[in-house]
Every structure is written in C-alpha cells, then in structure tokens.
Coordinates of N, CA and C in Angstrom, one line a residue:
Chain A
X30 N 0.8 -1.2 0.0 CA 0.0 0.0 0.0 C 0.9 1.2 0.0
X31 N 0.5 2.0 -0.7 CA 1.6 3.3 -1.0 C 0.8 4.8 -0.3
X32 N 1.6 4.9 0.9 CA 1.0 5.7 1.7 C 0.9 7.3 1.7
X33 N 2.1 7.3 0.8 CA 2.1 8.7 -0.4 C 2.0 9.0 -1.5
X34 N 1.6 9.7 -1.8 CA 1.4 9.9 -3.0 C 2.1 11.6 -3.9
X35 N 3.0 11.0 -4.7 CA 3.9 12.0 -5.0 C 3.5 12.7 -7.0
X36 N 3.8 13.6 -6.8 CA 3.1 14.5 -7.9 C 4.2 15.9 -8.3
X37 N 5.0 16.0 -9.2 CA 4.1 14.6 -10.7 C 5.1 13.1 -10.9
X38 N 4.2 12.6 -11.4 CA 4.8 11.2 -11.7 C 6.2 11.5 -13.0
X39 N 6.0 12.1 -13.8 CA 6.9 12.2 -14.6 C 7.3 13.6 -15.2
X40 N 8.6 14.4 -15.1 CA 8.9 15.8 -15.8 C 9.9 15.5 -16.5
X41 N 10.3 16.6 -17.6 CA 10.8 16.5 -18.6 C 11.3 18.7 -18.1
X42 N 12.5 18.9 -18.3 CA 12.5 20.0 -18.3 C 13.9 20.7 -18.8
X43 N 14.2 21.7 -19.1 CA 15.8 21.8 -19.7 C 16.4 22.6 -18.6
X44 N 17.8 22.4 -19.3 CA 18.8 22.6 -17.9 C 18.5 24.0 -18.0
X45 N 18.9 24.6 -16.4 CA 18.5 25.8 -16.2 C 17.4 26.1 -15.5
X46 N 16.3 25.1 -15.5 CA 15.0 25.8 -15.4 C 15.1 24.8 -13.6
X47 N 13.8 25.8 -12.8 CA 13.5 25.3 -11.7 C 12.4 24.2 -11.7
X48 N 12.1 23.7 -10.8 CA 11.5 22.5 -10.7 C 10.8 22.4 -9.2
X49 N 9.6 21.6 -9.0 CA 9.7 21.3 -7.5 C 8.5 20.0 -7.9
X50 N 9.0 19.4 -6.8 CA 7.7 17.8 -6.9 C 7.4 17.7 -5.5
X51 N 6.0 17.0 -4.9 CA 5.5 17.2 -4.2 C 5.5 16.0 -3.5
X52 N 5.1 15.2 -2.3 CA 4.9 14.1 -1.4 C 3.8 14.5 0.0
X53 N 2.5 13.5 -0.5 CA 1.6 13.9 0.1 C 1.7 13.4 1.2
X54 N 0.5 13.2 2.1 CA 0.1 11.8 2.5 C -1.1 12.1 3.5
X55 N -1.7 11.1 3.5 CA -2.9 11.8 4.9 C -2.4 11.3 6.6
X56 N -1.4 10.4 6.3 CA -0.7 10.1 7.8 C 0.5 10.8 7.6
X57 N 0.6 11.0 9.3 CA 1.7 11.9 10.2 C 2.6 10.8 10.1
X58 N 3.8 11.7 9.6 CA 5.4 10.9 9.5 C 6.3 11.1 10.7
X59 N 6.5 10.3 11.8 CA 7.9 11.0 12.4 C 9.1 11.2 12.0
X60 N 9.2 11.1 11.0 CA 10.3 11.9 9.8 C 10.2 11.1 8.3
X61 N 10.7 12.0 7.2 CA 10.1 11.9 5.9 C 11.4 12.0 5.2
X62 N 11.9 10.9 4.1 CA 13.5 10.9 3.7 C 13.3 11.3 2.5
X63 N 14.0 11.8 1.4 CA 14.6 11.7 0.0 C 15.5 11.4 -0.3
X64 N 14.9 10.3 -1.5 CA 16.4 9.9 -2.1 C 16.3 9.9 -3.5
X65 N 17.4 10.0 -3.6 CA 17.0 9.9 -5.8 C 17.8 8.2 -6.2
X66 N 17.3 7.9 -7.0 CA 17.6 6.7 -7.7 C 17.9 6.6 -9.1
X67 N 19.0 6.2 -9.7 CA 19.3 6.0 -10.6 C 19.0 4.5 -11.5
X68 N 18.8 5.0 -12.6 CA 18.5 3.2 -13.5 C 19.8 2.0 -12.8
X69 N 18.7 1.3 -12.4 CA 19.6 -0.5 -11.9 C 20.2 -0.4 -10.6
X70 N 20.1 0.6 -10.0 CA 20.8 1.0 -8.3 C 20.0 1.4 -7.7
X71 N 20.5 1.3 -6.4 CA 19.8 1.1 -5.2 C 19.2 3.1 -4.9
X72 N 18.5 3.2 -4.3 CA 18.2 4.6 -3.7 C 19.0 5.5 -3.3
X73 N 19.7 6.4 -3.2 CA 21.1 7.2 -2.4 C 20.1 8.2 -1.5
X74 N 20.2 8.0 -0.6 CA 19.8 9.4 0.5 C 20.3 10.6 0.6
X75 N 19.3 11.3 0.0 CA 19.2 12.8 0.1 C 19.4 13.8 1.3
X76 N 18.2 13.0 2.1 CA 18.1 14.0 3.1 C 16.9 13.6 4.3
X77 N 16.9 13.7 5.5 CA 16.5 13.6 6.0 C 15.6 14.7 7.4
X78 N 14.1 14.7 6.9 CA 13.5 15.7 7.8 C 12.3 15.5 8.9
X79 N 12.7 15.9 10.3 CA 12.6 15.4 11.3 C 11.5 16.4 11.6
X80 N 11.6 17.7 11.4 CA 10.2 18.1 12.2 C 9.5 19.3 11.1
X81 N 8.1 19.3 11.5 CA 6.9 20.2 10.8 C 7.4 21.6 11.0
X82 N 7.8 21.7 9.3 CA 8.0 23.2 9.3 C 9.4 23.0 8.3
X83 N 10.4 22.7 9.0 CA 11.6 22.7 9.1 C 11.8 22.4 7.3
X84 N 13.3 22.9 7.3 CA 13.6 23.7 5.6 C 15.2 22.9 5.4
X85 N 15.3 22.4 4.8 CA 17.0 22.0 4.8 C 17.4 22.3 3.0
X86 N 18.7 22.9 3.1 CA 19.3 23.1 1.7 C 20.3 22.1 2.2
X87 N 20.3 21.6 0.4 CA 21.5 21.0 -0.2 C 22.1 21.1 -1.5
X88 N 22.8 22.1 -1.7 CA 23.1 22.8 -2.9 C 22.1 23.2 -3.3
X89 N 21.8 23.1 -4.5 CA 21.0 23.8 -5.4 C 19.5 22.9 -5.0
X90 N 19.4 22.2 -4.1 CA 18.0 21.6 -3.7 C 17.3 21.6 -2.3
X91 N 16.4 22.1 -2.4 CA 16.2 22.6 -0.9 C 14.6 21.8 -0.6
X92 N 14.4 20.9 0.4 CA 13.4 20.3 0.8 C 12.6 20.8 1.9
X93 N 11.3 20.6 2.3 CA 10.8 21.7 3.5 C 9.8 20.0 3.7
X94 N 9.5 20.0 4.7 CA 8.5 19.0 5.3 C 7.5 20.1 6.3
X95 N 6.2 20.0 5.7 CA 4.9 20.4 6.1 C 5.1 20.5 7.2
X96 N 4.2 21.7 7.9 CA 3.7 22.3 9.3 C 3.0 20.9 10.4
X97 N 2.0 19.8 9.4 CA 1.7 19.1 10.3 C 2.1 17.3 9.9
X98 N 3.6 17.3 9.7 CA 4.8 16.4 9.3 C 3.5 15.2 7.7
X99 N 2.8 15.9 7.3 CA 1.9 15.1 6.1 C 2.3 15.3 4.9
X100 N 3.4 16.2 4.7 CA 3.9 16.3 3.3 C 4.9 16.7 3.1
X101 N 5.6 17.1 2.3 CA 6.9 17.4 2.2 C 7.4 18.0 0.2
X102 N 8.0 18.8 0.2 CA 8.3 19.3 -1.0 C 9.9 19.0 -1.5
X103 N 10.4 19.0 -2.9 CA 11.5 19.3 -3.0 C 11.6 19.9 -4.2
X104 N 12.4 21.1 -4.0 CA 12.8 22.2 -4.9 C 14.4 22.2 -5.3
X105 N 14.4 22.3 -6.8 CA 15.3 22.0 -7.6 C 15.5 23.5 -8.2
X106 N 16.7 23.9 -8.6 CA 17.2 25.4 -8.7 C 18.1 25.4 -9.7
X107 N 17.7 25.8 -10.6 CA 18.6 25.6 -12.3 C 19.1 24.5 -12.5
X108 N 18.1 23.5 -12.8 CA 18.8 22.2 -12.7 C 19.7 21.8 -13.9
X109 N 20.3 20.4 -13.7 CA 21.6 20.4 -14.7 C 21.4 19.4 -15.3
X110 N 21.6 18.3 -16.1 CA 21.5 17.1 -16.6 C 21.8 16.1 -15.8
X111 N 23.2 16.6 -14.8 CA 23.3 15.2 -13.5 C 21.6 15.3 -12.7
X112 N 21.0 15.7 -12.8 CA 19.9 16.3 -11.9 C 19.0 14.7 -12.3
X113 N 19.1 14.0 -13.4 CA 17.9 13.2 -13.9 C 18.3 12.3 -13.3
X114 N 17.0 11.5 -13.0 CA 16.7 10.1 -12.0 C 15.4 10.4 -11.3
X115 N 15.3 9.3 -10.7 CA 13.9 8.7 -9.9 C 14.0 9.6 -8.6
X116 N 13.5 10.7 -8.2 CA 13.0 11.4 -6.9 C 12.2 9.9 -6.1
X117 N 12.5 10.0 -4.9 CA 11.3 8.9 -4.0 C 11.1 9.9 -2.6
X118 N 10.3 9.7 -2.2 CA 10.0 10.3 -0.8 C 9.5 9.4 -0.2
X119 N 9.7 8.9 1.4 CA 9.2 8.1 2.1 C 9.6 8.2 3.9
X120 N 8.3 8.0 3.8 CA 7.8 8.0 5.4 C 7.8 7.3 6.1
X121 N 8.4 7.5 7.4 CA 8.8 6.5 8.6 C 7.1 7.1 9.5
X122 N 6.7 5.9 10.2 CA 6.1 6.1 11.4 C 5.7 4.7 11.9
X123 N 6.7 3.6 11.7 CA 6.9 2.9 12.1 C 7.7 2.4 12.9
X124 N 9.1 3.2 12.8 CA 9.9 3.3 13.2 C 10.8 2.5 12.8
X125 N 10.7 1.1 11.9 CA 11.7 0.7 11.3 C 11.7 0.7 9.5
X126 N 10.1 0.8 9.2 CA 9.9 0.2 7.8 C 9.6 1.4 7.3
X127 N 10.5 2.1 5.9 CA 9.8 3.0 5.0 C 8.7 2.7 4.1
X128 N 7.5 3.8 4.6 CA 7.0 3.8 3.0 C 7.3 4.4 2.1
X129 N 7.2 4.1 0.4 CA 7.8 5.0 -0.2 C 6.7 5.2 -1.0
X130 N 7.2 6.6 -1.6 CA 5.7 7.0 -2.8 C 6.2 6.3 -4.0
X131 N 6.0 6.2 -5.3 CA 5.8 6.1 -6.4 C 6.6 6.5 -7.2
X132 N 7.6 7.5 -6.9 CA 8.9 8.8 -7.3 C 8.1 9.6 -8.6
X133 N 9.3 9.9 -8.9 CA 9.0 11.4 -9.6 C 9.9 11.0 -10.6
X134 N 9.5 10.9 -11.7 CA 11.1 10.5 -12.5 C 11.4 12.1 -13.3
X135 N 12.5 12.5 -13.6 CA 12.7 14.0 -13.6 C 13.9 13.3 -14.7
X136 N 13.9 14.1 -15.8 CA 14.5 14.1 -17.1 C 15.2 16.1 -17.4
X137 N 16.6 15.7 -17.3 CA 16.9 17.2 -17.6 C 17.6 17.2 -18.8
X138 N 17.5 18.1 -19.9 CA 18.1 18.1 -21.3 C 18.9 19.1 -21.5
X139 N 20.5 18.9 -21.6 CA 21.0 20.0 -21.8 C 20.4 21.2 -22.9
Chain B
X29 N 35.0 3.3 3.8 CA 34.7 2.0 4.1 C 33.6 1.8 3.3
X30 N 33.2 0.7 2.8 CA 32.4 0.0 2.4 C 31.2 0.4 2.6
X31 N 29.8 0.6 1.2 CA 28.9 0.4 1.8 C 28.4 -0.9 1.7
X32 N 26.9 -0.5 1.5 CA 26.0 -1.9 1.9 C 26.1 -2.6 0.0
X33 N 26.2 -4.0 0.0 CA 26.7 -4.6 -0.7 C 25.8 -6.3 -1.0
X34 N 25.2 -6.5 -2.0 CA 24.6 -7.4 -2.3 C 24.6 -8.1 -3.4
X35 N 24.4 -9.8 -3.1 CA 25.0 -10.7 -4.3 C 23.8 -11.5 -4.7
X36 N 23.9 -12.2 -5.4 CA 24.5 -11.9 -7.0 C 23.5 -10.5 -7.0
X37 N 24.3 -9.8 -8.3 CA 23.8 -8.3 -9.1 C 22.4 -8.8 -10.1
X38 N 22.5 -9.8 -10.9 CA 21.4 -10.3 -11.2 C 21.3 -11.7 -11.1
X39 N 20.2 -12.1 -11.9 CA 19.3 -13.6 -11.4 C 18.2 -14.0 -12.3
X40 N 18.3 -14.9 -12.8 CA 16.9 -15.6 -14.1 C 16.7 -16.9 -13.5
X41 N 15.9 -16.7 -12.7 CA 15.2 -18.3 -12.4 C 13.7 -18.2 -13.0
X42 N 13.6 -19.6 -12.8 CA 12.2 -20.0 -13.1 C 10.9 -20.1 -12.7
X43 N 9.9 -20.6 -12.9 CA 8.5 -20.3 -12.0 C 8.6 -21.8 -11.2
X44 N 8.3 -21.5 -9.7 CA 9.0 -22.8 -9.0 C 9.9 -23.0 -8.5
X45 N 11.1 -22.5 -9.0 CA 12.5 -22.2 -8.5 C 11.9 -21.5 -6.6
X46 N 13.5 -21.9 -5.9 CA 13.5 -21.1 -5.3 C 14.7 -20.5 -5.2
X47 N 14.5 -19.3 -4.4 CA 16.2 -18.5 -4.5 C 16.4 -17.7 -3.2
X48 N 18.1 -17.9 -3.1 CA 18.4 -17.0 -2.0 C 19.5 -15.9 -2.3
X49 N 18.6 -14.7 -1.8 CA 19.6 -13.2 -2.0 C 20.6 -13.1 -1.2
X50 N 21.8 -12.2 -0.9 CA 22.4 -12.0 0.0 C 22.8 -10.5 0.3
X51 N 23.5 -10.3 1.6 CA 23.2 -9.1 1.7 C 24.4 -8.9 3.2
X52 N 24.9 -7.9 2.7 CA 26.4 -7.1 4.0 C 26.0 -6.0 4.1
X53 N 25.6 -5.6 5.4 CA 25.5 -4.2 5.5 C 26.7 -3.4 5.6
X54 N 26.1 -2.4 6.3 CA 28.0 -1.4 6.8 C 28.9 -1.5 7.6
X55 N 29.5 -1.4 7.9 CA 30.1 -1.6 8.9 C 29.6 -1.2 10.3
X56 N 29.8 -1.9 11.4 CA 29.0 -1.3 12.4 C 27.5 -1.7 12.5
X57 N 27.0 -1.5 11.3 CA 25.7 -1.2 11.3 C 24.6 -2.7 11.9
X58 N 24.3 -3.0 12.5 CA 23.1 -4.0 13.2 C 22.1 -4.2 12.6
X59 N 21.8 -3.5 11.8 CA 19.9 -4.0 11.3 C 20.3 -4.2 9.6
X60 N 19.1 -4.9 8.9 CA 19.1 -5.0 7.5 C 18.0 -4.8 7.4
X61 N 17.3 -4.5 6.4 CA 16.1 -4.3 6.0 C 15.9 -4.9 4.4
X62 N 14.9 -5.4 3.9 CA 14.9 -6.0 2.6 C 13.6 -5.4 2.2
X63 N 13.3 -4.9 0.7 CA 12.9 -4.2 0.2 C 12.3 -4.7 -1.8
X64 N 11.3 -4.4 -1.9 CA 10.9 -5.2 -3.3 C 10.5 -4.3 -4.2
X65 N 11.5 -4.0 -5.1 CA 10.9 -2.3 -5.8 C 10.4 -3.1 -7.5
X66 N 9.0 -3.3 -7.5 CA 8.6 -3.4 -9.1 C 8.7 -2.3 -9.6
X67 N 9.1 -2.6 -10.8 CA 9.1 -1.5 -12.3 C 7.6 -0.8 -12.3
X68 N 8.6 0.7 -11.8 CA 7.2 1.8 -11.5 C 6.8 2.1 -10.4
X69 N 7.3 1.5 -9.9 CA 7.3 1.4 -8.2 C 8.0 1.6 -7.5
X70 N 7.4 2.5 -6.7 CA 8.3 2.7 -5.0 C 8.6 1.1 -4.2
X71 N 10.1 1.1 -3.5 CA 10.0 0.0 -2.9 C 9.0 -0.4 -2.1
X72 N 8.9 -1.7 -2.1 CA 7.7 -1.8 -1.1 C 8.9 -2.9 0.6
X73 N 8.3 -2.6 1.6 CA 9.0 -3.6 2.9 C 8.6 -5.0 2.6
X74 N 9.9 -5.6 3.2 CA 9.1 -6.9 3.2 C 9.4 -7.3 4.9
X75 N 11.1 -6.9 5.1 CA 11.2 -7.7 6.2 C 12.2 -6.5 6.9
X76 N 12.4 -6.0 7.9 CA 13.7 -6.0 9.0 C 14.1 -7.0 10.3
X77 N 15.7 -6.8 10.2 CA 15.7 -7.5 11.7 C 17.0 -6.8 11.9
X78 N 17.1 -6.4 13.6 CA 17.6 -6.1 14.3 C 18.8 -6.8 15.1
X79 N 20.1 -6.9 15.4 CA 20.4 -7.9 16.3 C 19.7 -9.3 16.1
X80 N 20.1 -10.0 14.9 CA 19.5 -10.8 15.0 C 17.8 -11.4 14.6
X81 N 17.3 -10.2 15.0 CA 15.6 -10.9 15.3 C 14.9 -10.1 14.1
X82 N 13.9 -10.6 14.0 CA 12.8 -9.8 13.1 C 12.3 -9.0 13.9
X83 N 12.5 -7.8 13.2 CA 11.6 -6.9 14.3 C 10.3 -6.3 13.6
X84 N 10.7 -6.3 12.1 CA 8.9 -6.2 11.7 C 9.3 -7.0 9.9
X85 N 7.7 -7.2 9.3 CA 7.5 -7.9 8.2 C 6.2 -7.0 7.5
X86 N 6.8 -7.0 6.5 CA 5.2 -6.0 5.8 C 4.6 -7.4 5.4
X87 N 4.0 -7.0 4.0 CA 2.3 -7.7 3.5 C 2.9 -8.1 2.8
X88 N 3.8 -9.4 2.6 CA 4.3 -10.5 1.9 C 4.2 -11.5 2.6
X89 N 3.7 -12.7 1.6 CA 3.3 -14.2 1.7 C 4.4 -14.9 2.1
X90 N 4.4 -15.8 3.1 CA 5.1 -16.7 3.8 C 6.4 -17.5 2.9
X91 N 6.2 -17.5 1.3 CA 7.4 -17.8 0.6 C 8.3 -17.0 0.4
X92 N 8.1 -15.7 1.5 CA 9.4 -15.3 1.8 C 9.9 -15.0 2.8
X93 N 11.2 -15.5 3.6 CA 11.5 -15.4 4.8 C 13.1 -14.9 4.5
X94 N 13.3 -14.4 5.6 CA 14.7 -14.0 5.6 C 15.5 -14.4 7.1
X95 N 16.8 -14.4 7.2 CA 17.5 -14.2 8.5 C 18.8 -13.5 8.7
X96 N 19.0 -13.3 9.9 CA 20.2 -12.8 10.0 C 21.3 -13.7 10.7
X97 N 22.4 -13.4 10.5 CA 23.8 -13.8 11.2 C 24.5 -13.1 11.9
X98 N 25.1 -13.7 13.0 CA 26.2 -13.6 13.5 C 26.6 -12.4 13.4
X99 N 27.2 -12.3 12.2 CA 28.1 -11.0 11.5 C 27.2 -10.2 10.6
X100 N 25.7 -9.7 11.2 CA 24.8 -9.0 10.6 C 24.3 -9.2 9.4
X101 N 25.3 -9.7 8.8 CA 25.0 -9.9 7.0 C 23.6 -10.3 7.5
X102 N 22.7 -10.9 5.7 CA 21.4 -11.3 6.0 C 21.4 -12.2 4.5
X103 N 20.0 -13.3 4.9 CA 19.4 -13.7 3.3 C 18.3 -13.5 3.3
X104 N 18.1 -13.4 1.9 CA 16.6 -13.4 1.8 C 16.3 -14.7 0.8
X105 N 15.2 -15.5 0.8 CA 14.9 -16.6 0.6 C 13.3 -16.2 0.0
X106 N 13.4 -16.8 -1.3 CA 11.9 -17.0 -1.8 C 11.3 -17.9 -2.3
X107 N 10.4 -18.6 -1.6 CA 10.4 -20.4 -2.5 C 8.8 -20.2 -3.8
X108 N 9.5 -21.0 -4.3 CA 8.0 -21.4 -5.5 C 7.7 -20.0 -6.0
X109 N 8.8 -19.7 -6.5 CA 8.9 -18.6 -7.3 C 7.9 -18.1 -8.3
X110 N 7.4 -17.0 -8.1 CA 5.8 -16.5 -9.4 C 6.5 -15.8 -10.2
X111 N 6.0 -15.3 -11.5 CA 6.4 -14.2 -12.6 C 6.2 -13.1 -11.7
X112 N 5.1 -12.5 -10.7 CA 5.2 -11.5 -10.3 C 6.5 -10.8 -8.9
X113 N 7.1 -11.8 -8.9 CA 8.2 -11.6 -8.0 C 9.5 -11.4 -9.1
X114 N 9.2 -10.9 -9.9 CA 10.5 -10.5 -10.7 C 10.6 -8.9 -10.3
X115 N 11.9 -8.5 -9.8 CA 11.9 -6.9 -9.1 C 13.4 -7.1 -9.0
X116 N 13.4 -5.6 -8.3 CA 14.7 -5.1 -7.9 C 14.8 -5.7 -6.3
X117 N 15.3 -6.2 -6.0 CA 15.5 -6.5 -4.6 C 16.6 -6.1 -3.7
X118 N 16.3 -5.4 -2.8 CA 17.3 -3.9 -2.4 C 17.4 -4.5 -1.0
X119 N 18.3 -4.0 -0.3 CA 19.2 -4.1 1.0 C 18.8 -2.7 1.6
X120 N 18.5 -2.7 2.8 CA 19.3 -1.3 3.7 C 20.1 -1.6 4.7
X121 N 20.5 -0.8 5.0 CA 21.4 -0.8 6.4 C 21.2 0.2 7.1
X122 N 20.8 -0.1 8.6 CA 20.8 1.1 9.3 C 21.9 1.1 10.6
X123 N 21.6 2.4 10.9 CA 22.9 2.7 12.1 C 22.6 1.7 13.6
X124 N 23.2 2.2 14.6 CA 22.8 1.5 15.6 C 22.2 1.0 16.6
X125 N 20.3 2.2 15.8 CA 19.8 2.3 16.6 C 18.4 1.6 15.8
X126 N 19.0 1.4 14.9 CA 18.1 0.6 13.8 C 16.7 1.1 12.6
X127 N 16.7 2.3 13.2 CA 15.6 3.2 12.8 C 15.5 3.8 11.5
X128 N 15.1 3.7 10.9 CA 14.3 3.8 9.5 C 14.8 4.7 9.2
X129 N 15.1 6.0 9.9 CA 15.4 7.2 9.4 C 17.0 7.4 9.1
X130 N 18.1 5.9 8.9 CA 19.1 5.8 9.0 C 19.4 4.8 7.8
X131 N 18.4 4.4 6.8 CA 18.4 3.2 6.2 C 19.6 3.9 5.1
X132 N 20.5 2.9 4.9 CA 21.0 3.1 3.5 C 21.2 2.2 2.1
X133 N 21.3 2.0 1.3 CA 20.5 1.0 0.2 C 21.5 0.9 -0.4
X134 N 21.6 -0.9 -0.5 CA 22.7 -1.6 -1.8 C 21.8 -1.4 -2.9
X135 N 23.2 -1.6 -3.9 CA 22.4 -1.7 -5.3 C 21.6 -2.4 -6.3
X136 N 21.2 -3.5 -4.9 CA 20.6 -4.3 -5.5 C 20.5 -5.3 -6.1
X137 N 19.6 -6.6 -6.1 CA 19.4 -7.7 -7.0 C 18.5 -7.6 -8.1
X138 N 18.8 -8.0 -9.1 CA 17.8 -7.9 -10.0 C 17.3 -9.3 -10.4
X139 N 16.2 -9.6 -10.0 CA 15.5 -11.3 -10.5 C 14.5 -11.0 -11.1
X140 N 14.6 -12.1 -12.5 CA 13.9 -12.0 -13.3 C 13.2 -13.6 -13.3
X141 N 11.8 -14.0 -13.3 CA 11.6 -15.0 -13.1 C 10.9 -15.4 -14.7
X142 N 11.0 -16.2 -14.9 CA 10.6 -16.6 -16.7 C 9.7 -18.3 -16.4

C-alpha cells in the first residue's frame, strides 16, 4: 500500500530551469526521507527531515517538510543534466519500515 | 569504508524455482532491511531485523522469509517462485539504533523469473 502519493509522476525539463515535486500523505510521519535513484541501483539518501515546518538546503535543492509532518516538497534550482533520475520520498512512522511514494522521474536536457 | 553490498547483481530463475539473495550491511551497522521495488514502483517492505531478530515484516506471503547472522550480513529466501516476483530487490542498512530514518540502500538484485 503506497501511503504517499507524489506529484508529478513524470517531468521532462531543460537545464537551467527550476523544478519542484510534491509528497503527500494523509498520515503523520515522524520523519520523511529523500532519495534519488538512478536506472539499476539502489536509492542514495538525500536527506532527512525530522520536524513540521523545518527547511533544509543542499546545494541547489532545498526540501521543506509540512507544518503538520503530512507532506513534504523538494525544490530543484537551475537544474543540470546530473539532476535526472527517480525522486522517491518516504515516510517513517513505524519506526523501522519505510513507506515509499511512487517517485518522480525527472529528465533534464541540456 | 564500504557500503551496503549485495549478491548476486542479477538472477533468471524460473517459475517454481527457489532463491536466495544475499546481503552485508555497513560496517558497524546492526539491522538490514529487505525491500521489493517493481518497475514503477516505490519499494515496497518486506522484512527487518535487528540484532538478529525480526523486528517487523510488511504484507508479503510466507514464501518469503529471511534471516540474520552472527556478522549481521542477511538472506533473503523466496520459494516457489511466481512471474510477479520479478523486481529489484534492495538491501538497507541502518545505524545502531536501527531506525528507518538511518536506512541506506545496496544496489541491488535484479531477478527475473521466466
């Protein structure tokens, strides 16, 4: 069962341009991860956000997790061609097992 | 140091077949987690365990079980293999408190069942 639901499923956009993809959910996360995935490999962790509200940059990508821990955003800032791969967002409130959304596949064209 | 590291890279068994994955976390690290990402799909859980023990299992059928060792490594085991169990089959590893919010992900098995 996919407890999030992330939007949009697929972008296509050229280098330079900004971006942002979204990660819903109707349950409260006690923290909400990103990671991007590349074709045939495993997930690499982005980032990790622990409380409602809270804003973390990482380079040119900056993630914010919702006021009441149910969603979470990630914004992308002139993106580049390394930038393409599978977005995933997934929510802990189990405390050992992630759920994950569906990702975001994001295509950048020089 | 090393991260999390999983064997074989791929896999073609048959319907019926059964198979076992394998799996080294990080260094240090105590827990594994095993994970089933279909094409299109977010992974889905199957299994963790902690020091040894299972500490939780999502919504997969009893033809799959896994365990841990000694030396944390782990297997995963699937008997009477279906076409719909053809996936990416992923590893985590978490730190030493075992918590989800620490997982980190080998690259994977790839089985393809025919």
């Amino acid at each position: 069962t996919q407890l999030l639901e992330q939007s949009p499923q697929f972008l296509s956009i050229q280098e330079g341009e900004n971006l942002t993809v979204y990660c819903n959910s109707s349950s409260v996360f006690s923290s909400l991860q990103w990671y991007r995935q590349e074709p045939g490999e495993g997930p690499v962790l982005l980032v990790t956000v622990v409380t409602g509200g809270e804003v973390k940059k990482l380079k040119r990508l900056t993630f914010q997790f919702g006021d009441a821990r149910k969603d979470s955003s990630l914004h992308i800032t002139a993106a580049q061609p390394g930038d393409t791969g599978l977005y995933l967002c997934a929510g802990d409130h189990s405390g050992y097992a992630l759920n994950f959304g569906k990702g975001t596949s994001l295509l950048v064209t020089p | 140091d090393a991260g999390v590291t999983q064997s074989p890279t791929h896999l073609i068994k048959t319907r019926g077949q059964q198979v076992t994955l394998r799996c080294s976390p990080i260094s240090g690290h105590k827990s594994v987690s095993w994970y089933q990402q279909v094409l299109g799909q977010g992974p889905q859980f199957i299994f963790q365990y902690y020091e040894k023990e299972e500490r939780g299992r999502g919504n997969f059928p009893d033809r799959f079980s896994a365990r841990q060792f000694p030396n944390y490594s782990s297997e995963l085991n699937v008997n009477a293999l279906l076409l719909g169990d053809s996936a990416l089959y992923l590893c985590a590893s978490s730190g030493t408190s075992g918590r989800a919010t620490e997982q980190y992900f080998g690259p994977g098995t790839r089985l393809t069942v025919t």
